[in-house]
CSV table of C-alpha atoms in Angstrom, one decimal:
chain,number,residue,atom,x,y,z
A,283,MET,CA,-44.5,95.1,25.9
A,284,ASN,CA,-46.1,92.8,23.5
A,285,THR,CA,-43.4,93.5,21.0
A,286,LYS,CA,-40.7,92.6,23.3
A,287,ASN,CA,-42.4,89.2,24.4
A,288,GLY,CA,-43.0,88.4,20.7
A,289,GLY,CA,-39.3,89.0,19.9
A,290,GLN,CA,-38.3,86.7,22.7
A,291,ALA,CA,-40.6,84.0,21.5
A,292,ILE,CA,-39.3,84.2,18.0
A,293,HIS,CA,-35.7,84.0,19.4
A,294,LYS,CA,-36.6,81.0,21.4
A,295,ARG,CA,-38.1,79.3,18.4
A,296,TRP,CA,-35.0,79.9,16.3
A,297,LEU,CA,-32.7,78.8,19.2
A,298,HIS,CA,-34.8,75.5,19.3
A,299,LEU,CA,-34.6,75.0,15.6
A,300,VAL,CA,-30.9,75.5,15.6
A,301,THR,CA,-30.4,73.2,18.5
A,302,VAL,CA,-32.5,70.6,16.7
A,303,LEU,CA,-30.6,71.1,13.5
A,304,ILE,CA,-27.2,70.8,15.3
A,305,ILE,CA,-28.3,67.6,17.1
A,306,THR,CA,-29.6,66.2,13.8
A,307,LEU,CA,-26.3,67.0,12.1
A,308,LEU,CA,-24.4,65.5,14.9
A,309,GLY,CA,-26.5,62.3,14.5
A,310,ILE,CA,-26.2,62.2,10.9
A,311,SER,CA,-22.4,62.8,11.1
A,312,THR,CA,-22.1,60.1,13.7
A,313,LEU,CA,-24.1,57.7,11.5
A,314,LEU,CA,-22.0,58.5,8.5
A,315,SER,CA,-18.7,58.3,10.4
A,316,ASN,CA,-19.9,54.9,11.8
A,317,THR,CA,-20.9,53.8,8.3
A,318,LEU,CA,-17.7,54.9,6.9
A,319,TYR,CA,-15.8,53.2,9.8
A,320,GLY,CA,-17.7,50.0,9.1
A,321,LEU,CA,-16.5,50.0,5.5
A,322,THR,CA,-13.0,49.9,6.8
A,323,LEU,CA,-13.5,46.8,9.0
A,324,PRO,CA,-12.2,43.4,7.9
A,325,LYS,CA,-14.7,41.7,5.6
A,326,VAL,CA,-15.5,38.2,6.7
A,327,ALA,CA,-17.5,35.3,5.3
A,328,VAL,CA,-19.3,33.1,7.9
A,329,GLN,CA,-20.8,29.6,8.2
A,330,ILE,CA,-23.5,28.3,10.4
A,331,VAL,CA,-22.2,25.3,12.5
A,332,GLY,CA,-24.1,22.2,12.4
A,333,ALA,CA,-23.9,18.6,14.0
A,334,GLY,CA,-23.1,15.7,11.6
A,335,GLN,CA,-20.7,12.9,10.8
A,336,LEU,CA,-17.6,13.6,8.6
A,337,VAL,CA,-17.3,11.4,5.6
A,338,GLN,CA,-13.8,10.2,4.9
A,339,THR,CA,-12.9,9.1,1.3
A,340,PHE,CA,-9.8,7.3,0.1
A,341,LYS,CA,-9.0,6.8,-3.4
A,342,GLY,CA,-5.9,4.9,-4.6
A,343,SER,CA,-4.6,2.6,-7.4
A,344,ALA,CA,-2.0,0.0,-7.9
A,345,PHE,CA,-0.9,-2.7,-10.3
A,346,LEU,CA,-1.7,-6.3,-9.6
A,347,LYS,CA,1.3,-8.4,-8.8
A,348,ALA,CA,1.5,-12.2,-8.0
A,349,ILE,CA,1.3,-13.1,-4.4
A,350,GLU,CA,4.0,-15.7,-4.8
A,351,VAL,CA,7.0,-15.5,-7.3
A,352,ARG,CA,9.0,-18.7,-7.6
A,353,GLU,CA,12.7,-18.3,-8.8
A,354,VAL,CA,14.2,-21.5,-10.2
A,355,SER,CA,17.6,-22.3,-11.6
A,356,GLY,CA,19.6,-25.2,-13.0
A,357,GLN,CA,22.5,-26.9,-11.1
A,358,PRO,CA,25.6,-24.6,-10.8
A,359,GLY,CA,28.3,-25.8,-13.2
A,360,TRP,CA,25.9,-27.0,-15.8
A,361,ASN,CA,25.5,-25.2,-19.2
A,362,VAL,CA,22.3,-24.2,-20.8
A,363,THR,CA,21.6,-26.1,-24.1
A,364,LYS,CA,18.0,-25.1,-24.8
A,365,VAL,CA,15.4,-22.6,-23.5
A,366,LEU,CA,12.0,-24.0,-24.2
A,367,VAL,CA,9.7,-21.1,-22.8
A,368,GLN,CA,9.5,-17.4,-23.4
A,369,GLU,CA,8.5,-14.5,-21.1
A,370,GLY,CA,4.7,-14.4,-20.7
A,371,ASP,CA,4.2,-18.1,-21.4
A,372,ILE,CA,1.6,-19.9,-19.3
A,373,VAL,CA,3.1,-23.2,-17.9
A,374,LYS,CA,1.9,-26.2,-16.0
A,375,LYS,CA,3.6,-27.7,-13.0
A,376,GLY,CA,6.2,-30.2,-14.1
A,377,GLN,CA,6.7,-28.7,-17.6
A,378,VAL,CA,10.3,-28.5,-18.8
A,379,LEU,CA,11.5,-24.9,-19.0
A,380,VAL,CA,15.3,-25.3,-19.7
A,381,GLN,CA,17.6,-28.1,-20.7
A,382,TYR,CA,21.3,-28.4,-19.5
A,383,ASN,CA,24.4,-30.4,-20.2
A,384,ASN,CA,27.6,-31.1,-18.1
A,385,ASP,CA,30.5,-32.9,-19.8
A,386,GLU,CA,32.2,-33.5,-16.4
A,387,ALA,CA,29.1,-35.2,-15.0
A,388,LEU,CA,28.8,-37.3,-18.0
A,389,ASN,CA,32.4,-38.3,-18.0
A,390,LEU,CA,32.3,-39.2,-14.2
A,391,LEU,CA,29.2,-41.4,-14.9
A,392,GLN,CA,30.9,-43.2,-17.7
A,393,THR,CA,34.0,-43.7,-15.5
A,394,GLU,CA,32.0,-45.2,-12.8
A,395,LYS,CA,30.3,-47.6,-15.2
A,396,ASN,CA,33.7,-48.7,-16.5
A,397,THR,CA,34.8,-49.4,-12.9
A,398,LEU,CA,31.6,-51.5,-12.5
A,399,ASN,CA,32.5,-53.5,-15.6
A,400,LYS,CA,36.0,-54.2,-14.2
A,401,LEU,CA,34.5,-55.4,-10.9
A,402,LEU,CA,32.2,-57.7,-12.8
A,403,LEU,CA,35.0,-59.1,-14.7
A,404,SER,CA,37.0,-59.8,-11.5
A,405,MET,CA,33.9,-61.5,-10.1
A,406,GLU,CA,34.1,-64.1,-12.9
A,407,LYS,CA,37.8,-64.9,-12.0
A,408,LEU,CA,37.0,-65.2,-8.3
A,409,GLU,CA,34.0,-67.4,-8.9
A,410,TYR,CA,36.1,-69.7,-11.0
A,411,ASP,CA,38.7,-69.9,-8.2
A,412,TYR,CA,35.9,-70.8,-5.7
A,413,VAL,CA,34.7,-73.6,-7.9
A,414,GLN,CA,38.3,-75.0,-8.2
A,415,ALA,CA,38.8,-74.8,-4.4
A,416,GLU,CA,35.6,-76.8,-3.8
A,417,HIS,CA,36.7,-79.3,-6.4
A,418,ASN,CA,40.0,-79.8,-4.8
A,419,GLU,CA,38.3,-80.0,-1.3
A,420,ASP,CA,40.8,-77.6,-0.1
A,421,LYS,CA,39.0,-76.0,3.0
A,422,GLY,CA,41.6,-73.1,3.3
A,423,ASN,CA,41.3,-72.2,-0.3
A,424,ILE,CA,37.5,-72.5,-0.2
A,425,LEU,CA,37.2,-70.1,2.7
A,426,ALA,CA,39.6,-67.6,1.1
A,427,ALA,CA,37.8,-67.8,-2.3
A,428,LYS,CA,34.4,-67.4,-0.7
A,429,ALA,CA,35.6,-64.3,1.3
A,430,ALA,CA,37.0,-62.8,-1.9
A,431,VAL,CA,33.6,-63.3,-3.7
A,432,ASP,CA,31.5,-61.9,-0.8
A,433,SER,CA,33.8,-58.8,-0.5
A,434,LEU,CA,33.7,-58.2,-4.2
A,435,LYS,CA,29.9,-58.5,-4.2
A,436,LEU,CA,29.8,-55.7,-1.6
A,437,ASP,CA,32.1,-53.6,-3.8
A,438,ILE,CA,29.8,-54.3,-6.8
A,439,SER,CA,26.6,-53.3,-4.8
A,440,GLN,CA,28.1,-50.1,-3.6
A,441,GLN,CA,29.4,-49.3,-7.1
A,442,GLN,CA,26.0,-50.0,-8.6
A,443,LYS,CA,24.4,-47.6,-6.0
A,444,ARG,CA,26.9,-45.0,-6.8
A,445,ILE,CA,26.0,-45.2,-10.6
A,446,GLN,CA,22.4,-45.2,-9.7
A,447,ASP,CA,22.8,-41.9,-7.8
A,448,LEU,CA,24.9,-40.3,-10.4
A,449,ASN,CA,22.4,-41.4,-13.2
A,450,ALA,CA,19.5,-39.9,-11.2
A,451,LYS,CA,21.3,-36.7,-10.7
A,452,TRP,CA,22.2,-36.6,-14.4
A,453,ILE,CA,18.6,-37.0,-15.4
A,454,ALA,CA,17.3,-34.5,-12.8
A,455,ASN,CA,19.9,-31.8,-13.7
A,456,GLN,CA,19.4,-32.2,-17.5
A,457,SER,CA,16.0,-30.3,-17.2
A,458,LEU,CA,14.5,-27.5,-15.2
A,459,PHE,CA,10.8,-28.1,-14.4
A,460,ALA,CA,8.1,-25.6,-13.5
A,461,PRO,CA,7.4,-25.8,-9.9
A,462,CYS,CA,3.8,-24.8,-10.1
A,463,ASP,CA,1.1,-23.7,-12.6
A,464,GLY,CA,2.0,-20.1,-13.5
A,465,LYS,CA,3.2,-17.6,-15.8
A,466,VAL,CA,6.8,-17.0,-16.9
A,467,ALA,CA,7.8,-13.6,-15.5
A,468,GLY,CA,11.4,-13.4,-16.6
A,469,ILE,CA,14.1,-15.5,-18.2
A,470,ASN,CA,17.9,-15.1,-17.6
A,471,ALA,CA,19.0,-18.5,-18.9
A,472,LYS,CA,20.9,-18.2,-22.3
A,473,GLU,CA,22.0,-21.0,-24.5
A,474,GLY,CA,25.7,-21.8,-24.0
A,475,MET,CA,25.9,-19.9,-20.6
A,476,PRO,CA,26.2,-21.4,-17.1
A,477,ALA,CA,23.1,-22.0,-15.1
A,478,ASN,CA,22.3,-19.5,-12.3
A,479,ALA,CA,24.8,-17.0,-13.6
A,480,GLY,CA,24.2,-14.3,-11.0
A,481,ALA,CA,20.3,-14.4,-11.3
A,482,PRO,CA,17.6,-17.1,-11.4
A,483,ASP,CA,17.3,-18.8,-14.7
A,484,VAL,CA,13.5,-18.4,-14.6
A,485,ARG,CA,11.0,-16.5,-12.6
A,486,ILE,CA,7.4,-18.1,-12.3
A,487,LEU,CA,4.4,-16.2,-11.1
A,488,ASN,CA,2.3,-18.7,-9.1
A,489,THR,CA,-1.2,-18.1,-10.5
A,490,GLN,CA,-2.7,-20.6,-8.1
A,491,GLN,CA,-2.0,-18.3,-5.2
A,492,GLY,CA,-3.8,-15.3,-7.0
A,493,TYR,CA,-2.7,-11.7,-7.1
A,494,LYS,CA,-2.4,-8.7,-4.7
A,495,ILE,CA,-2.0,-5.0,-4.4
A,496,ASP,CA,-0.6,-2.9,-1.6
A,497,LEU,CA,-1.9,0.5,-0.8
A,498,LEU,CA,-1.1,3.0,2.0
A,499,ILE,CA,-4.3,4.3,3.7
A,500,PRO,CA,-4.8,6.6,6.7
A,501,THR,CA,-4.6,4.7,10.0
A,502,SER,CA,-7.8,6.4,11.2
A,503,MET,CA,-9.6,4.7,8.2
A,504,ALA,CA,-7.8,1.4,8.6
A,505,GLU,CA,-9.2,1.1,12.1
A,506,SER,CA,-12.7,0.7,10.7
A,507,LEU,CA,-11.6,-2.2,8.4
A,508,LEU,CA,-11.3,-5.9,9.3
A,509,LEU,CA,-9.0,-8.7,8.1
A,510,GLY,CA,-10.9,-10.9,5.7
A,511,GLU,CA,-13.3,-8.0,4.7
A,512,THR,CA,-14.2,-7.8,1.0
A,513,ILE,CA,-13.6,-4.6,-0.8
A,514,GLU,CA,-15.2,-3.9,-4.3
A,515,THR,CA,-12.5,-2.5,-6.7
A,516,GLN,CA,-12.5,-1.6,-10.3
A,517,LEU,CA,-10.1,-2.7,-13.1
A,518,SER,CA,-9.2,0.2,-15.3
A,519,GLY,CA,-8.2,0.1,-19.0
A,520,PRO,CA,-9.7,-2.1,-21.8
A,521,ASN,CA,-11.0,-4.7,-19.3
A,522,ASN,CA,-12.8,-2.3,-17.1
A,523,ARG,CA,-14.9,-4.2,-14.7
A,524,ALA,CA,-15.6,-4.7,-11.0
A,525,VAL,CA,-13.4,-7.3,-9.1
A,526,SER,CA,-13.6,-8.2,-5.4
A,527,GLY,CA,-10.5,-8.1,-3.2
A,528,LYS,CA,-10.0,-9.4,0.3
A,529,ILE,CA,-8.1,-7.7,3.0
A,530,THR,CA,-5.3,-10.0,4.0
A,531,SER,CA,-3.0,-7.6,5.8
A,532,LEU,CA,-3.1,-4.3,7.7
A,533,VAL,CA,0.3,-3.2,8.9
A,534,GLY,CA,1.4,0.2,10.2
A,535,ALA,CA,3.8,1.7,7.7
A,536,GLY,CA,4.5,5.2,8.8
A,537,MET,CA,4.2,8.4,6.7
A,538,GLY,CA,6.1,8.2,3.3
A,539,ASN,CA,6.6,4.4,3.1
A,540,GLY,CA,5.3,2.2,0.3
A,541,SER,CA,5.1,2.3,-3.4
A,542,THR,CA,1.5,2.7,-4.3
A,543,SER,CA,-0.6,5.9,-4.9
A,544,GLY,CA,-3.6,7.1,-2.9
A,545,THR,CA,-5.3,10.2,-1.7
A,546,SER,CA,-7.5,10.8,1.3
A,547,GLY,CA,-9.2,13.7,3.0
A,548,GLY,CA,-7.2,13.4,6.2
A,549,GLN,CA,-4.6,16.1,6.8
A,550,ASP,CA,-4.4,16.7,10.6
A,551,ASP,CA,-1.9,15.1,13.0
A,552,LYS,CA,-4.4,12.4,13.8
A,553,GLN,CA,-4.3,11.1,10.2
A,554,SER,CA,-0.6,11.6,9.5
A,555,ASP,CA,0.1,7.9,10.4
A,556,MET,CA,-0.4,5.6,7.5
A,557,THR,CA,-1.3,1.8,7.3
A,558,GLN,CA,-0.3,-0.5,4.5
A,559,MET,CA,-3.3,-2.5,3.3
A,560,THR,CA,-3.0,-5.7,1.3
A,561,LEU,CA,-5.9,-6.8,-1.0
A,562,SER,CA,-5.7,-10.3,-2.4
A,563,PHE,CA,-7.6,-11.4,-5.6
A,564,GLN,CA,-8.6,-14.9,-6.6
A,565,ASP,CA,-10.4,-14.1,-9.9
A,566,ALA,CA,-9.3,-16.8,-12.4
A,567,SER,CA,-9.5,-14.3,-15.3
A,568,LEU,CA,-6.8,-12.1,-13.9
A,569,VAL,CA,-3.4,-12.2,-15.6
A,570,GLY,CA,-1.4,-9.8,-13.5
A,571,ASN,CA,-0.2,-6.2,-14.0
A,572,GLU,CA,-3.8,-4.9,-14.4
A,573,ARG,CA,-4.4,-1.5,-12.8
A,574,VAL,CA,-6.9,-1.7,-10.0
A,575,GLU,CA,-8.7,1.4,-8.7
A,576,VAL,CA,-9.8,1.4,-5.0
A,577,ALA,CA,-12.3,3.8,-3.3
A,578,ILE,CA,-13.2,3.4,0.3
A,579,THR,CA,-15.8,5.7,2.1
A,580,LYS,CA,-16.1,5.8,5.9
A,581,LYS,CA,-18.3,7.9,8.1
A,582,GLY,CA,-16.7,9.4,11.2
A,583,PRO,CA,-18.0,9.3,14.8
A,584,SER,CA,-21.1,11.3,15.7
A,585,GLY,CA,-21.2,14.1,18.3
A,586,GLY,CA,-18.9,16.6,16.5
A,587,MET,CA,-19.8,19.9,14.9
A,588,LEU,CA,-18.9,20.2,11.2
A,589,VAL,CA,-17.2,23.3,9.9
A,590,SER,CA,-15.4,24.3,6.8
A,591,LYS,CA,-11.7,23.3,7.0
A,592,THR,CA,-10.8,26.9,6.2
A,593,ALA,CA,-12.4,28.0,9.4
A,594,VAL,CA,-10.0,26.0,11.6
A,595,ARG,CA,-6.8,27.8,12.4
A,596,SER,CA,-3.9,26.7,14.6
A,597,ASP,CA,-0.9,28.1,16.4
A,598,PRO,CA,1.5,26.7,19.0
A,599,THR,CA,-1.3,26.6,21.6
A,600,GLY,CA,-3.6,24.4,19.5
A,601,SER,CA,-6.5,24.6,17.1
A,602,PHE,CA,-9.2,27.4,17.2
A,603,VAL,CA,-11.8,29.2,15.2
A,604,TYR,CA,-13.1,32.7,15.2
A,605,ALA,CA,-16.8,32.7,16.1
A,606,ILE,CA,-19.1,35.7,15.5
A,607,GLU,CA,-20.3,37.5,18.6
A,608,GLU,CA,-23.0,40.2,18.2
A,609,ARG,CA,-22.8,43.2,20.7
A,610,LYS,CA,-25.5,45.8,21.1
A,611,GLY,CA,-24.5,49.5,21.0
A,612,PRO,CA,-26.2,52.9,20.8
A,613,LEU,CA,-25.6,53.0,17.0
A,614,GLY,CA,-26.8,49.5,16.4
A,615,ASN,CA,-25.4,46.0,16.8
A,616,ALA,CA,-21.7,45.3,16.0
A,617,PHE,CA,-20.1,42.0,15.2
A,618,HIS,CA,-16.8,40.8,16.8
A,619,ALA,CA,-14.5,37.9,16.0
A,620,VAL,CA,-14.0,35.9,19.3
A,621,ARG,CA,-11.3,33.2,19.5
A,622,ARG,CA,-12.8,29.8,20.4
A,623,LYS,CA,-10.5,26.8,21.1
A,624,VAL,CA,-11.6,23.6,19.4
A,625,THR,CA,-10.5,20.0,19.3
A,626,VAL,CA,-10.3,18.5,15.8
A,627,LEU,CA,-11.7,15.0,15.8
A,628,GLU,CA,-11.3,14.3,12.1
A,629,SER,CA,-10.9,16.2,8.9
A,630,ASN,CA,-11.0,15.8,5.1
A,631,GLU,CA,-10.2,18.0,2.2
A,632,GLN,CA,-13.3,20.2,2.7
A,633,ALA,CA,-14.5,20.0,6.3
A,634,ALA,CA,-13.5,19.2,9.9
A,635,ALA,CA,-15.4,17.7,12.7
A,636,VAL,CA,-14.6,19.6,16.0
A,637,GLU,CA,-15.5,19.8,19.7
A,638,GLY,CA,-15.9,23.1,21.4
A,639,LEU,CA,-18.7,24.7,19.4
A,640,PHE,CA,-22.5,24.7,19.6
A,641,ALA,CA,-24.9,24.2,16.9
A,642,GLN,CA,-26.2,27.3,15.0
A,643,GLU,CA,-23.1,29.3,15.9
A,644,SER,CA,-21.5,31.4,13.2
A,645,VAL,CA,-17.8,30.9,12.5
A,646,ILE,CA,-15.6,32.8,10.2
A,647,VAL,CA,-14.4,30.8,7.2
A,648,GLU,CA,-12.7,33.7,5.2
A,649,SER,CA,-11.4,37.1,6.2
A,650,SER,CA,-10.0,40.0,4.0
A,651,GLU,CA,-7.4,40.7,6.8
A,652,PRO,CA,-5.7,38.9,9.7
A,653,LEU,CA,-7.9,38.8,12.8
A,654,LEU,CA,-7.3,39.2,16.4
A,655,ASP,CA,-9.4,38.0,19.3
A,656,GLY,CA,-12.2,40.6,19.7
A,657,SER,CA,-11.6,42.3,16.3
A,658,ARG,CA,-14.8,44.0,15.0
A,659,VAL,CA,-15.7,42.7,11.6
A,660,ARG,CA,-18.1,43.3,8.7
A,661,ILE,CA,-20.0,40.3,7.5
A,662,VAL,CA,-20.5,39.9,3.8
A,663,GLU,CA,-22.3,37.3,1.8
């Protein structure tokens, strides 16, 4: 009897041990399979979301050009006899730039002078006739002689005025004068060639008006600037130094317009529009064509959450991120990628300010595989 009961007790103990062993093996197998499954999950890198203001930075450069360029030429039909300046010369207002000649104008002036001399000779004869008529006391002849003298005086006066005008034009057209203080930017006049032969004879940079540069900047940044505001810039090259420019124009240009270079952090649709900004410079030491470097920094509005730009994705429905959602399970916590719709307020090359997230949330910035809403993921450092 005791032997039978002892055998049953041993059998129960073995059965219990086998059961425990099987359960343990099943648990270990489940854990191993879960671990192996976890190794197959997409690997993701995450970022903790935080509130802050996005910093926008614009950098650009352009060459200084004169605000006003005056183009002057001699009288059409006149020929260049001498060019008195060279490109790059500094000139003063009223300085002679080019000299001209016109044989036809000179001949016309001489012809008119000859006509005047003939009229003066005729006057001597009429005055003599008038004196003779008075001497003979012939009233009829006196009236006729006086009328002839008065008429000729009018002709002489008109002829003198004509000669005076022709002489003034002759003197004025002989020389081309600088219209302002400035710098000779170009010369097309050539000795022996007609004036204004398809191009202005001389181009003058009006240095009194100063210099300017034009830059394309994001409209979102331009909205924070004011006309008349002073911007500190930097001259590059051998004369490297700071120089102040004043904003004189802010005009919407549209993407792709303009001829100056610049870079900015803005890439989203809100920053695709561009504004042309004109900076004017009144520094007397500037000579033109210096390269000016411009850097503008602007803080965006507060209230948004800052995330890495790589975290923001988009499709036809709009912008979104994948946030990390931790779910508890019998074998431990699991992490899932949950799609969250966001509104991009601003962005630069590195980050974006968005609405639709909360502080301290974790969002995915990189993934080893494409993700779907609800996908289980494995977080890596």
